[in-house]
Tab-separated table of N, CA and C in Angstrom:
chain	number	residue	atom	x	y	z
A	1	MET	N	-6.162	-6.477	-4.071
A	1	MET	CA	-6.895	-5.611	-3.172
A	1	MET	C	-6.025	-4.441	-2.737
A	2	THR	N	-4.785	-4.712	-2.404
A	2	THR	CA	-3.898	-3.645	-1.958
A	2	THR	C	-3.669	-2.629	-3.073
A	3	ASN	N	-3.484	-3.102	-4.288
A	3	ASN	CA	-3.296	-2.200	-5.414
A	3	ASN	C	-4.523	-1.307	-5.605
A	4	TYR	N	-5.698	-1.869	-5.478
A	4	TYR	CA	-6.925	-1.074	-5.582
A	4	TYR	C	-6.970	-0.002	-4.493
A	5	MET	N	-6.613	-0.376	-3.273
A	5	MET	CA	-6.652	0.577	-2.165
A	5	MET	C	-5.733	1.767	-2.434
A	6	VAL	N	-4.530	1.489	-2.935
A	6	VAL	CA	-3.549	2.551	-3.132
A	6	VAL	C	-3.894	3.402	-4.351
A	7	THR	N	-4.325	2.780	-5.436
A	7	THR	CA	-4.514	3.536	-6.676
A	7	THR	C	-5.916	4.121	-6.845
A	8	SER	N	-6.915	3.576	-6.204
A	8	SER	CA	-8.286	4.062	-6.405
A	8	SER	C	-8.914	4.635	-5.142
A	9	TYR	N	-8.892	3.884	-4.068
A	9	TYR	CA	-9.604	4.305	-2.859
A	9	TYR	C	-8.911	5.479	-2.161
A	10	LEU	N	-7.609	5.404	-1.962
A	10	LEU	CA	-6.925	6.452	-1.210
A	10	LEU	C	-6.998	7.834	-1.855
A	11	PRO	N	-6.796	7.966	-3.174
A	11	PRO	CA	-6.940	9.312	-3.748
A	11	PRO	C	-8.348	9.882	-3.555
A	12	THR	N	-9.350	9.045	-3.727
A	12	THR	CA	-10.725	9.504	-3.517
A	12	THR	C	-10.961	9.861	-2.065
A	13	TYR	N	-10.457	9.051	-1.154
A	13	TYR	CA	-10.601	9.314	0.279
A	13	TYR	C	-9.951	10.644	0.652
A	14	PHE	N	-8.737	10.862	0.162
A	14	PHE	CA	-8.038	12.083	0.528
A	14	PHE	C	-8.664	13.332	-0.078
A	15	THR	N	-9.263	13.215	-1.256
A	15	THR	CA	-9.902	14.397	-1.845
A	15	THR	C	-11.303	14.625	-1.292
A	16	GLU	N	-12.083	13.560	-1.100
A	16	GLU	CA	-13.475	13.702	-0.672
A	16	GLU	C	-13.636	13.840	0.844
A	17	VAL	N	-12.898	13.052	1.611
A	17	VAL	CA	-13.091	13.023	3.060
A	17	VAL	C	-12.120	13.966	3.773
A	18	VAL	N	-10.852	13.852	3.447
A	18	VAL	CA	-9.835	14.642	4.142
A	18	VAL	C	-9.818	16.077	3.622
A	19	GLY	N	-10.187	16.265	2.351
A	19	GLY	CA	-10.235	17.605	1.800
A	19	GLY	C	-8.936	18.082	1.165
A	20	ARG	N	-8.068	17.168	0.810
A	20	ARG	CA	-6.813	17.530	0.136
A	20	ARG	C	-7.085	17.783	-1.342
A	21	SER	N	-6.135	18.438	-1.991
A	21	SER	CA	-6.286	18.710	-3.422
A	21	SER	C	-6.030	17.439	-4.224
A	22	GLN	N	-6.519	17.445	-5.451
A	22	GLN	CA	-6.307	16.301	-6.342
A	22	GLN	C	-4.820	16.109	-6.617
A	23	LEU	N	-4.076	17.199	-6.740
A	23	LEU	CA	-2.637	17.108	-6.984
A	23	LEU	C	-1.921	16.416	-5.839
A	24	SER	N	-2.245	16.772	-4.606
A	24	SER	CA	-1.575	16.124	-3.472
A	24	SER	C	-1.943	14.647	-3.376
A	25	ALA	N	-3.186	14.308	-3.702
A	25	ALA	CA	-3.581	12.897	-3.697
A	25	ALA	C	-2.847	12.130	-4.784
A	26	ASP	N	-2.715	12.736	-5.957
A	26	ASP	CA	-1.992	12.076	-7.046
A	26	ASP	C	-0.504	11.923	-6.725
A	27	LEU	N	0.077	12.917	-6.089
A	27	LEU	CA	1.489	12.815	-5.690
A	27	LEU	C	1.688	11.734	-4.630
A	28	LEU	N	0.713	11.597	-3.748
A	28	LEU	CA	0.776	10.532	-2.745
A	28	LEU	C	0.766	9.164	-3.416
A	29	VAL	N	-0.124	8.976	-4.386
A	29	VAL	CA	-0.195	7.701	-5.109
A	29	VAL	C	1.100	7.462	-5.871
A	30	LEU	N	1.613	8.485	-6.547
A	30	LEU	CA	2.855	8.342	-7.289
A	30	LEU	C	4.006	7.941	-6.390
A	31	SER	N	4.120	8.579	-5.236
A	31	SER	CA	5.212	8.224	-4.319
A	31	SER	C	5.034	6.816	-3.762
A	32	ALA	N	3.795	6.422	-3.487
A	32	ALA	CA	3.549	5.058	-3.002
A	32	ALA	C	3.915	4.027	-4.062
A	33	MET	N	3.591	4.308	-5.317
A	33	MET	CA	3.917	3.366	-6.391
A	33	MET	C	5.427	3.288	-6.624
A	34	ILE	N	6.142	4.383	-6.458
A	34	ILE	CA	7.608	4.340	-6.563
A	34	ILE	C	8.189	3.463	-5.471
A	35	VAL	N	7.662	3.587	-4.258
A	35	VAL	CA	8.119	2.733	-3.154
A	35	VAL	C	7.817	1.267	-3.465
A	36	VAL	N	6.625	0.988	-3.985
A	36	VAL	CA	6.239	-0.394	-4.308
A	36	VAL	C	7.169	-0.984	-5.361
A	37	VAL	N	7.451	-0.231	-6.407
A	37	VAL	CA	8.338	-0.733	-7.464
A	37	VAL	C	9.734	-1.003	-6.902
A	38	THR	N	10.209	-0.146	-6.027
A	38	THR	CA	11.514	-0.354	-5.404
A	38	THR	C	11.519	-1.613	-4.531
A	39	ILE	N	10.467	-1.808	-3.779
A	39	ILE	CA	10.379	-2.980	-2.901
A	39	ILE	C	10.270	-4.267	-3.712
A	40	ILE	N	9.575	-4.218	-4.846
A	40	ILE	CA	9.395	-5.419	-5.670
A	40	ILE	C	10.737	-6.003	-6.085
A	41	VAL	N	11.693	-5.155	-6.407
A	41	VAL	CA	13.023	-5.639	-6.809
A	41	VAL	C	13.665	-6.419	-5.660
A	42	GLY	N	13.603	-5.879	-4.464
A	42	GLY	CA	14.169	-6.571	-3.301
A	42	GLY	C	13.445	-7.861	-2.972
A	43	VAL	N	12.124	-7.847	-3.080
A	43	VAL	CA	11.340	-9.052	-2.800
A	43	VAL	C	11.636	-10.126	-3.841
A	44	GLY	N	11.826	-9.719	-5.087
A	44	GLY	CA	12.191	-10.684	-6.127
A	44	GLY	C	13.509	-11.361	-5.828
A	45	ARG	N	14.476	-10.596	-5.372
A	45	ARG	CA	15.772	-11.188	-4.991
A	45	ARG	C	15.626	-12.100	-3.786
A	46	LEU	N	14.768	-11.691	-2.847
A	46	LEU	CA	14.545	-12.526	-1.665
A	46	LEU	C	13.902	-13.856	-2.040
A	47	THR	N	12.947	-13.836	-2.977
A	47	THR	CA	12.323	-15.097	-3.388
A	47	THR	C	13.314	-16.008	-4.095
A	48	ASP	N	14.305	-15.439	-4.764
A	48	ASP	CA	15.341	-16.268	-5.375
A	48	ASP	C	16.165	-16.984	-4.313
A	49	ARG	N	16.328	-16.360	-3.166
A	49	ARG	CA	17.136	-16.963	-2.092
A	49	ARG	C	16.373	-17.960	-1.245
A	50	ILE	N	15.169	-17.568	-0.784
A	50	ILE	CA	14.471	-18.425	0.174
A	50	ILE	C	13.229	-19.092	-0.393
A	51	GLY	N	12.830	-18.750	-1.593
A	51	GLY	CA	11.648	-19.359	-2.209
A	51	GLY	C	10.438	-18.447	-2.141
A	52	ARG	N	9.458	-18.776	-2.996
A	52	ARG	CA	8.261	-17.948	-3.084
A	52	ARG	C	7.305	-18.134	-1.921
A	53	LYS	N	7.168	-19.379	-1.463
A	53	LYS	CA	6.151	-19.648	-0.442
A	53	LYS	C	6.407	-18.897	0.865
A	54	PRO	N	7.628	-18.906	1.423
A	54	PRO	CA	7.837	-18.149	2.671
A	54	PRO	C	7.585	-16.644	2.503
A	55	VAL	N	7.974	-16.107	1.360
A	55	VAL	CA	7.760	-14.680	1.116
A	55	VAL	C	6.264	-14.392	0.982
A	56	PHE	N	5.544	-15.256	0.300
A	56	PHE	CA	4.106	-15.091	0.151
A	56	PHE	C	3.404	-15.156	1.501
A	57	VAL	N	3.770	-16.125	2.323
A	57	VAL	CA	3.147	-16.274	3.642
A	57	VAL	C	3.437	-15.043	4.498
A	58	PHE	N	4.676	-14.574	4.475
A	58	PHE	CA	5.047	-13.388	5.244
A	58	PHE	C	4.230	-12.172	4.780
A	59	GLY	N	4.082	-12.003	3.475
A	59	GLY	CA	3.305	-10.888	2.943
A	59	GLY	C	1.835	-10.975	3.305
A	60	ALA	N	1.276	-12.166	3.222
A	60	ALA	CA	-0.140	-12.353	3.550
A	60	ALA	C	-0.399	-12.071	5.027
A	61	VAL	N	0.456	-12.601	5.887
A	61	VAL	CA	0.311	-12.351	7.324
A	61	VAL	C	0.518	-10.862	7.624
A	62	GLY	N	1.485	-10.255	6.958
A	62	GLY	CA	1.728	-8.830	7.153
A	62	GLY	C	0.527	-7.976	6.786
A	63	GLN	N	-0.141	-8.311	5.680
A	63	GLN	CA	-1.331	-7.557	5.288
A	63	GLN	C	-2.462	-7.726	6.287
A	64	ILE	N	-2.621	-8.929	6.799
A	64	ILE	CA	-3.677	-9.170	7.784
A	64	ILE	C	-3.388	-8.393	9.061
A	65	VAL	N	-2.154	-8.427	9.528
A	65	VAL	CA	-1.796	-7.774	10.781
A	65	VAL	C	-1.816	-6.246	10.646
A	66	LEU	N	-1.365	-5.731	9.520
A	66	LEU	CA	-1.249	-4.283	9.361
A	66	LEU	C	-2.516	-3.606	8.843
A	67	ALA	N	-3.521	-4.362	8.442
A	67	ALA	CA	-4.733	-3.761	7.865
A	67	ALA	C	-5.432	-2.838	8.856
A	68	VAL	N	-5.665	-3.295	10.060
A	68	VAL	CA	-6.386	-2.486	11.048
A	68	VAL	C	-5.595	-1.232	11.429
A	69	PRO	N	-4.297	-1.336	11.760
A	69	PRO	CA	-3.563	-0.102	12.069
A	69	PRO	C	-3.531	0.898	10.917
A	70	CYS	N	-3.462	0.412	9.687
A	70	CYS	CA	-3.457	1.325	8.538
A	70	CYS	C	-4.783	2.051	8.403
A	71	PHE	N	-5.882	1.354	8.576
A	71	PHE	CA	-7.189	2.012	8.495
A	71	PHE	C	-7.377	2.989	9.659
A	72	LEU	N	-6.886	2.653	10.842
A	72	LEU	CA	-6.956	3.588	11.955
A	72	LEU	C	-6.119	4.828	11.692
A	73	LEU	N	-4.974	4.652	11.059
A	73	LEU	CA	-4.127	5.793	10.690
A	73	LEU	C	-4.842	6.675	9.680
A	74	LEU	N	-5.507	6.080	8.705
A	74	LEU	CA	-6.265	6.847	7.725
A	74	LEU	C	-7.417	7.612	8.389
A	75	ARG	N	-8.097	6.971	9.296
A	75	ARG	CA	-9.214	7.629	9.967
A	75	ARG	C	-8.725	8.813	10.800
A	76	GLY	N	-7.527	8.684	11.372
A	76	GLY	CA	-6.959	9.768	12.164
A	76	GLY	C	-6.509	10.954	11.350
A	77	SER	N	-6.315	10.747	10.022
A	77	SER	CA	-5.841	11.847	9.178
A	77	SER	C	-6.982	12.770	8.756
A	78	GLY	N	-8.215	12.384	9.006
A	78	GLY	CA	-9.354	13.185	8.552
A	78	GLY	C	-9.810	14.169	9.519
């Protein structure tokens, strides 16, 4: 779901609702994906140390807690 939001929904939202150019929306997605790839390396190392389940639980709880503030931030950008 998160991957869909970043790669499909956000570029459309920024071009259709916010009124940004397609280039700026694509650059936003590209920068977000670079951050994700960088974080994946660190998370992989963390799972080697503490295990997959604690990292998974932390990520799931983080998505639940941060979902509403992220959508409010998006709504404020329009």
